[in-house]
């Protein structure tokens, strides 16, 4: 399918003209474009890794393309594999080398375009202090690494202390499903997802407040998480549709 460049240009110009009005939702497609694995890829990697060390038998009925949160993590936990061992494998796969970051900033993908819009189209052209809010279900810290000290990552477990630093940062990244910075923050299973909003109310209340007061741009995000979709739909009920989301 060919992209309508005129529509893309219109969206970019809209963001540059009124950046304070927008919040960004970034999903697996965003990180996958720079070569990071998606959930099913990670499931296959975990399956192979723990087969190699004998935790999962070679004659297992599981194939090489399985969903991370549907089967493999629960299987490993039932086999008494510690969460930190699962996270260690995932963290190795999601790491982006520092010498790759400059390349990432200039590439013609979601991340490269996003970086240039935010850095060159907003921060360099606006003297007033504008803060960009980003929500993601991705665990990787590529965004905070790319934007450096201007960015603040907030995730389950650090939200109470980290929110004190929000006023001094240009970019605030809400890692709704946790971050590879902290294994205990990572939402790995459906059970984890069902418990997260009650467990991390500070993070979710802050996230909901931003959704209510900003226009949303979805990038590489499929809206498959019912908890997030529910928040988005409720926030849009009765809202003025003249200021549309993208």
Tab-separated table of C-alpha atoms in Angstrom:
chain	number	residue	atom	x	y	z
A	1	UNK	CA	0.000	0.000	0.000
A	2	UNK	CA	1.366	3.433	-0.941
A	3	UNK	CA	1.481	6.137	1.701
A	4	UNK	CA	-0.366	9.402	1.066
A	5	UNK	CA	2.496	11.833	1.575
A	6	UNK	CA	0.155	14.829	1.670
A	7	UNK	CA	-1.667	13.337	4.679
A	8	UNK	CA	1.614	12.555	6.427
A	9	UNK	CA	2.864	16.107	5.801
A	10	UNK	CA	-0.403	17.505	7.188
A	11	UNK	CA	-0.042	15.438	10.391
A	12	UNK	CA	3.604	16.463	10.829
A	13	UNK	CA	2.730	20.132	10.343
A	14	UNK	CA	-0.131	19.804	12.828
A	15	UNK	CA	2.272	18.374	15.425
A	16	UNK	CA	4.878	21.070	14.816
A	17	UNK	CA	2.275	23.847	15.041
A	18	UNK	CA	0.679	22.674	18.286
A	19	UNK	CA	3.036	20.141	19.922
A	20	UNK	CA	1.716	20.774	23.428
A	21	UNK	CA	-1.702	19.432	22.345
A	22	UNK	CA	-0.452	15.939	21.472
A	23	UNK	CA	0.421	12.718	23.242
A	24	UNK	CA	1.994	9.774	21.430
A	25	UNK	CA	1.095	6.082	21.737
A	26	UNK	CA	3.983	3.924	20.530
A	27	UNK	CA	3.575	0.172	20.042
A	28	UNK	CA	5.520	-2.904	18.992
A	29	UNK	CA	5.604	-1.811	15.344
A	30	UNK	CA	7.614	1.237	16.395
A	31	UNK	CA	10.447	-0.782	17.956
A	32	UNK	CA	10.226	-3.611	15.446
A	33	UNK	CA	11.165	-1.218	12.626
A	34	UNK	CA	14.642	-0.804	14.122
A	35	UNK	CA	15.132	-4.548	14.406
A	36	UNK	CA	13.887	-5.268	17.915
A	37	UNK	CA	11.779	-8.442	18.314
A	38	UNK	CA	8.019	-8.382	18.884
A	39	UNK	CA	6.181	-10.570	21.390
A	40	UNK	CA	5.935	-13.683	19.224
A	41	UNK	CA	9.643	-13.408	18.341
A	42	UNK	CA	10.543	-13.194	22.019
A	43	UNK	CA	8.350	-16.208	22.714
A	44	UNK	CA	10.287	-18.220	20.139
A	45	UNK	CA	13.621	-17.003	21.544
A	46	UNK	CA	12.633	-18.007	25.084
A	47	UNK	CA	11.422	-21.391	23.856
A	48	UNK	CA	14.735	-22.057	22.108
A	49	UNK	CA	16.831	-20.747	25.018
A	50	UNK	CA	15.165	-22.907	27.639
A	51	UNK	CA	15.065	-25.938	25.353
A	52	UNK	CA	18.837	-25.630	25.012
A	53	UNK	CA	19.331	-25.868	28.767
A	54	UNK	CA	16.790	-28.646	29.205
A	55	UNK	CA	14.010	-26.759	30.973
A	56	UNK	CA	11.646	-27.460	28.080
A	57	UNK	CA	11.825	-30.855	26.437
A	58	UNK	CA	12.746	-31.177	22.758
A	59	UNK	CA	9.572	-33.148	22.061
A	60	UNK	CA	7.420	-30.322	23.406
A	61	UNK	CA	4.288	-29.632	21.371
A	62	UNK	CA	5.016	-25.907	21.247
A	63	UNK	CA	6.092	-24.531	17.889
A	64	UNK	CA	8.568	-21.778	17.138
A	65	UNK	CA	5.988	-18.985	16.799
A	66	UNK	CA	4.171	-18.632	20.100
A	67	UNK	CA	2.824	-15.628	21.954
A	68	UNK	CA	4.995	-14.514	24.820
A	69	UNK	CA	2.184	-13.892	27.297
A	70	UNK	CA	-0.168	-16.674	26.209
A	71	UNK	CA	2.002	-19.738	26.692
A	72	UNK	CA	5.741	-19.599	27.135
A	73	UNK	CA	6.135	-17.389	30.242
A	74	UNK	CA	3.434	-19.252	32.160
A	75	UNK	CA	5.057	-22.517	31.114
A	76	UNK	CA	8.457	-21.398	32.396
A	77	UNK	CA	7.050	-20.050	35.650
A	78	UNK	CA	5.219	-23.350	36.208
A	79	UNK	CA	8.579	-25.053	35.763
A	80	UNK	CA	9.972	-22.899	38.588
A	81	UNK	CA	12.082	-20.673	36.340
A	82	UNK	CA	12.604	-17.372	38.153
A	83	UNK	CA	11.261	-14.228	36.544
A	84	UNK	CA	14.697	-12.617	36.612
A	85	UNK	CA	16.047	-15.428	34.388
A	86	UNK	CA	13.253	-14.848	31.862
A	87	UNK	CA	13.856	-11.102	31.970
A	88	UNK	CA	17.585	-11.569	31.457
A	89	UNK	CA	16.982	-13.291	28.112
A	90	UNK	CA	14.479	-10.616	27.049
A	91	UNK	CA	16.798	-7.777	28.093
A	92	UNK	CA	19.616	-9.171	25.950
A	93	UNK	CA	17.306	-9.163	22.929
A	94	UNK	CA	16.017	-5.629	23.487
A	95	UNK	CA	19.357	-3.941	24.064
A	96	UNK	CA	20.410	-1.295	21.547
A	97	UNK	CA	24.126	-0.572	21.441
A	98	UNK	CA	25.153	3.015	22.138
A	99	UNK	CA	27.072	3.256	18.871
A	100	UNK	CA	23.847	2.397	16.993
A	101	UNK	CA	21.898	5.337	18.428
A	102	UNK	CA	23.265	7.994	16.055
A	103	UNK	CA	22.370	5.733	13.148
A	104	UNK	CA	18.861	5.189	14.531
A	105	UNK	CA	18.284	8.958	14.710
A	106	UNK	CA	18.920	9.410	10.989
A	107	UNK	CA	17.180	6.339	9.559
A	108	UNK	CA	13.977	6.531	7.549
A	109	UNK	CA	11.775	4.572	9.934
A	110	UNK	CA	9.225	5.424	12.623
A	111	UNK	CA	11.893	6.167	15.221
A	112	UNK	CA	14.104	8.247	12.942
A	113	UNK	CA	11.152	10.312	11.732
A	114	UNK	CA	9.802	10.675	15.247
A	115	UNK	CA	13.171	11.830	16.573
A	116	UNK	CA	13.545	14.475	13.888
A	117	UNK	CA	9.991	15.782	14.369
A	118	UNK	CA	10.474	16.110	18.119
A	119	UNK	CA	14.072	17.323	18.131
A	120	UNK	CA	14.267	19.499	15.034
A	121	UNK	CA	10.637	20.360	14.424
A	122	UNK	CA	9.667	21.184	18.018
A	123	UNK	CA	12.516	21.659	20.469
A	124	UNK	CA	14.804	23.622	18.147
A	125	UNK	CA	12.017	25.874	16.858
A	126	UNK	CA	10.179	26.625	20.104
A	127	UNK	CA	11.743	28.701	22.847
A	128	UNK	CA	8.942	28.082	25.296
A	129	UNK	CA	9.195	25.000	27.449
A	130	UNK	CA	7.181	22.232	25.772
A	131	UNK	CA	6.910	18.801	27.305
A	132	UNK	CA	6.171	15.781	25.125
A	133	UNK	CA	4.221	12.896	26.666
A	134	UNK	CA	4.659	9.390	25.282
A	135	UNK	CA	2.877	6.173	26.291
A	136	UNK	CA	4.186	2.773	25.268
A	137	UNK	CA	3.667	-0.882	26.085
A	138	UNK	CA	7.197	-1.649	24.856
A	139	UNK	CA	9.795	-2.714	27.412
A	140	UNK	CA	12.866	-1.416	25.571
A	141	UNK	CA	14.468	1.887	26.538
A	142	UNK	CA	15.436	2.943	23.025
A	143	UNK	CA	13.496	6.202	23.269
A	144	UNK	CA	15.091	7.338	26.518
A	145	UNK	CA	18.519	6.377	25.150
A	146	UNK	CA	17.957	8.284	21.901
A	147	UNK	CA	16.722	11.460	23.601
A	148	UNK	CA	19.189	11.202	26.485
A	149	UNK	CA	18.904	13.375	29.580
A	150	UNK	CA	15.896	15.223	28.183
A	151	UNK	CA	13.774	12.083	28.644
A	152	UNK	CA	12.321	10.559	31.815
A	153	UNK	CA	11.089	6.953	31.891
A	154	UNK	CA	8.252	6.145	34.262
A	155	UNK	CA	7.244	2.533	34.849
A	156	UNK	CA	5.568	0.370	37.511
A	157	UNK	CA	7.682	0.576	40.629
A	158	UNK	CA	9.429	3.914	40.067
A	159	UNK	CA	6.407	6.111	39.378
A	160	UNK	CA	6.093	7.634	42.858
A	161	UNK	CA	9.683	8.926	43.051
A	162	UNK	CA	10.229	9.591	39.334
A	163	UNK	CA	7.162	11.787	38.918
A	164	UNK	CA	8.934	14.385	41.102
A	165	UNK	CA	11.375	14.868	38.202
A	166	UNK	CA	8.699	15.384	35.537
A	167	UNK	CA	8.755	19.233	35.579
A	168	UNK	CA	12.454	19.282	34.651
A	169	UNK	CA	12.267	16.967	31.626
A	170	UNK	CA	11.256	17.711	28.031
A	171	UNK	CA	10.014	14.181	27.329
A	172	UNK	CA	8.072	11.901	29.689
A	173	UNK	CA	7.756	8.252	28.658
A	174	UNK	CA	5.111	6.127	30.378
A	175	UNK	CA	6.135	2.463	30.140
A	176	UNK	CA	2.720	1.014	30.927
A	177	UNK	CA	3.906	-2.591	30.818
A	178	UNK	CA	7.240	-1.999	32.524
A	179	UNK	CA	10.819	-1.446	31.443
A	180	UNK	CA	13.919	-3.572	30.983
A	181	UNK	CA	15.526	-1.242	33.524
A	182	UNK	CA	13.645	-3.149	36.226
A	183	UNK	CA	12.698	-6.795	35.810
A	184	UNK	CA	10.048	-6.575	38.538
A	185	UNK	CA	8.229	-3.867	36.583
A	186	UNK	CA	7.760	-5.966	33.449
A	187	UNK	CA	4.258	-7.196	32.666
A	188	UNK	CA	4.851	-10.643	31.203
A	189	UNK	CA	1.556	-12.529	31.507
A	190	UNK	CA	-2.164	-11.922	31.163
A	191	UNK	CA	-2.445	-12.246	34.933
A	192	UNK	CA	0.096	-9.440	35.299
A	193	UNK	CA	-1.959	-7.272	32.926
A	194	UNK	CA	-5.168	-7.917	34.876
A	195	UNK	CA	-3.531	-6.690	38.091
A	196	UNK	CA	-1.480	-3.723	36.898
A	197	UNK	CA	-4.013	-0.880	37.131
A	198	UNK	CA	-4.872	-1.692	40.720
A	199	UNK	CA	-1.238	-2.156	41.697
A	200	UNK	CA	0.205	0.960	40.066
A	201	UNK	CA	-2.576	3.513	40.440
A	202	UNK	CA	-0.218	6.528	40.432
A	203	UNK	CA	1.168	5.613	37.015
A	204	UNK	CA	-2.235	4.881	35.504
A	205	UNK	CA	-3.933	7.961	36.962
A	206	UNK	CA	-1.202	10.148	35.491
A	207	UNK	CA	-1.528	8.350	32.154
A	208	UNK	CA	-5.338	8.743	32.110
A	209	UNK	CA	-5.036	12.437	32.916
A	210	UNK	CA	-2.773	12.957	29.910
A	211	UNK	CA	-5.090	10.974	27.616
A	212	UNK	CA	-8.011	13.161	28.713
A	213	UNK	CA	-6.197	16.412	27.947
A	214	UNK	CA	-4.265	15.590	24.746
A	215	UNK	CA	-4.903	14.564	21.186
A	216	UNK	CA	-3.456	11.121	20.521
A	217	UNK	CA	-1.185	9.949	17.722
A	218	UNK	CA	-0.781	6.185	17.375
A	219	UNK	CA	2.488	4.946	15.849
A	220	UNK	CA	2.998	1.218	15.340
A	221	UNK	CA	0.255	0.544	17.860
A	222	UNK	CA	-2.512	-1.986	17.275
A	223	UNK	CA	-4.859	-1.203	20.204
A	224	UNK	CA	-4.984	-4.861	21.226
A	225	UNK	CA	-4.629	-4.134	24.958
A	226	UNK	CA	-8.170	-3.932	26.304
A	227	UNK	CA	-7.211	-1.949	29.413
A	228	UNK	CA	-5.605	0.822	27.362
A	229	UNK	CA	-8.329	0.759	24.710
A	230	UNK	CA	-10.951	1.124	27.453
A	231	UNK	CA	-9.217	4.221	28.848
A	232	UNK	CA	-8.928	5.757	25.386
A	233	UNK	CA	-12.578	5.134	24.428
A	234	UNK	CA	-13.919	6.501	27.712
A	235	UNK	CA	-11.787	9.625	27.389
A	236	UNK	CA	-13.223	10.320	23.928
A	237	UNK	CA	-16.907	10.009	24.826
A	238	UNK	CA	-18.589	13.349	24.221
A	239	UNK	CA	-15.366	15.028	23.156
A	240	UNK	CA	-15.160	17.618	20.374
A	241	UNK	CA	-14.261	15.521	17.306
A	242	UNK	CA	-13.042	18.548	15.334
A	243	UNK	CA	-9.664	18.035	17.005
A	244	UNK	CA	-9.090	14.514	15.769
A	245	UNK	CA	-6.587	11.918	16.805
A	246	UNK	CA	-4.349	10.141	14.280
